[in-house]
């Protein structure tokens, strides 16, 4: 029983260390950032759906540049 508990603790510690290592090297506000990607998608797809009815000609000029830079 103790042997299984020790193995689980070591496995959990290893996974936590790997996760922290992976996320410590992440660049904020880039395409790999979940928050940036979620926000960019929200600011493009929601207006495209509800305001412009998916008509690309109605989208504002420079929307791609604003989306890539993360500006509103």
PDB file of C-alpha atoms in Angstrom, residues 15-58:
ATOM      1  CA  UNK A  15       3.807  15.747 -13.861  1.00  0.00           C
ATOM      2  CA  UNK A  16       3.574  18.980 -11.851  1.00  0.00           C
ATOM      3  CA  UNK A  17       7.240  19.742 -12.565  1.00  0.00           C
ATOM      4  CA  UNK A  18       6.814  19.067 -16.280  1.00  0.00           C
ATOM      5  CA  UNK A  19       3.702  21.236 -16.397  1.00  0.00           C
ATOM      6  CA  UNK A  20       5.384  24.122 -14.594  1.00  0.00           C
ATOM      7  CA  UNK A  21       8.420  23.854 -16.853  1.00  0.00           C
ATOM      8  CA  UNK A  22       6.270  23.923 -19.989  1.00  0.00           C
ATOM      9  CA  UNK A  23       4.208  26.906 -18.892  1.00  0.00           C
ATOM     10  CA  UNK A  24       7.137  28.908 -17.508  1.00  0.00           C
ATOM     11  CA  UNK A  25       8.567  29.164 -21.040  1.00  0.00           C
ATOM     12  CA  UNK A  26       5.292  30.297 -22.624  1.00  0.00           C
ATOM     13  CA  UNK A  27       5.281  33.740 -24.213  1.00  0.00           C
ATOM     14  CA  UNK A  28       2.383  35.915 -23.118  1.00  0.00           C
ATOM     15  CA  UNK A  29       0.195  37.644 -25.708  1.00  0.00           C
ATOM     16  CA  UNK A  30       1.246  35.455 -28.621  1.00  0.00           C
ATOM     17  CA  UNK A  31      -0.638  32.977 -30.753  1.00  0.00           C
ATOM     18  CA  UNK A  32       0.356  30.220 -28.318  1.00  0.00           C
ATOM     19  CA  UNK A  33      -1.241  31.988 -25.384  1.00  0.00           C
ATOM     20  CA  UNK A  34      -4.718  30.642 -24.632  1.00  0.00           C
ATOM     21  CA  UNK A  35      -6.003  33.964 -23.351  1.00  0.00           C
ATOM     22  CA  UNK A  36      -4.825  35.814 -26.454  1.00  0.00           C
ATOM     23  CA  UNK A  37      -6.263  33.218 -28.804  1.00  0.00           C
ATOM     24  CA  UNK A  38      -9.588  33.160 -26.986  1.00  0.00           C
ATOM     25  CA  UNK A  39      -9.845  36.941 -26.982  1.00  0.00           C
ATOM     26  CA  UNK A  40      -8.868  37.220 -30.650  1.00  0.00           C
ATOM     27  CA  UNK A  41     -11.469  34.667 -31.653  1.00  0.00           C
ATOM     28  CA  UNK A  42     -14.119  36.393 -29.581  1.00  0.00           C
ATOM     29  CA  UNK A  43     -13.452  39.776 -31.157  1.00  0.00           C
ATOM     30  CA  UNK A  44     -13.618  38.355 -34.686  1.00  0.00           C
ATOM     31  CA  UNK A  45     -16.258  35.623 -34.662  1.00  0.00           C
ATOM     32  CA  UNK A  46     -18.837  37.242 -32.409  1.00  0.00           C
ATOM     33  CA  UNK A  47     -19.130  40.500 -34.424  1.00  0.00           C
ATOM     34  CA  UNK A  48     -18.873  38.562 -37.682  1.00  0.00           C
ATOM     35  CA  UNK A  49     -21.840  36.472 -36.596  1.00  0.00           C
ATOM     36  CA  UNK A  50     -24.128  38.966 -34.900  1.00  0.00           C
ATOM     37  CA  UNK A  51     -23.269  42.320 -36.501  1.00  0.00           C
ATOM     38  CA  UNK A  52     -21.967  41.616 -40.013  1.00  0.00           C
ATOM     39  CA  UNK A  53     -23.851  38.365 -40.699  1.00  0.00           C
ATOM     40  CA  UNK A  54     -20.642  36.752 -41.994  1.00  0.00           C
ATOM     41  CA  UNK A  55     -20.394  39.233 -44.896  1.00  0.00           C
ATOM     42  CA  UNK A  56     -16.669  39.980 -45.297  1.00  0.00           C
ATOM     43  CA  UNK A  57     -17.375  43.195 -47.227  1.00  0.00           C
ATOM     44  CA  UNK A  58     -19.027  44.702 -44.138  1.00  0.00           C
TER      45      UNK A  58
END
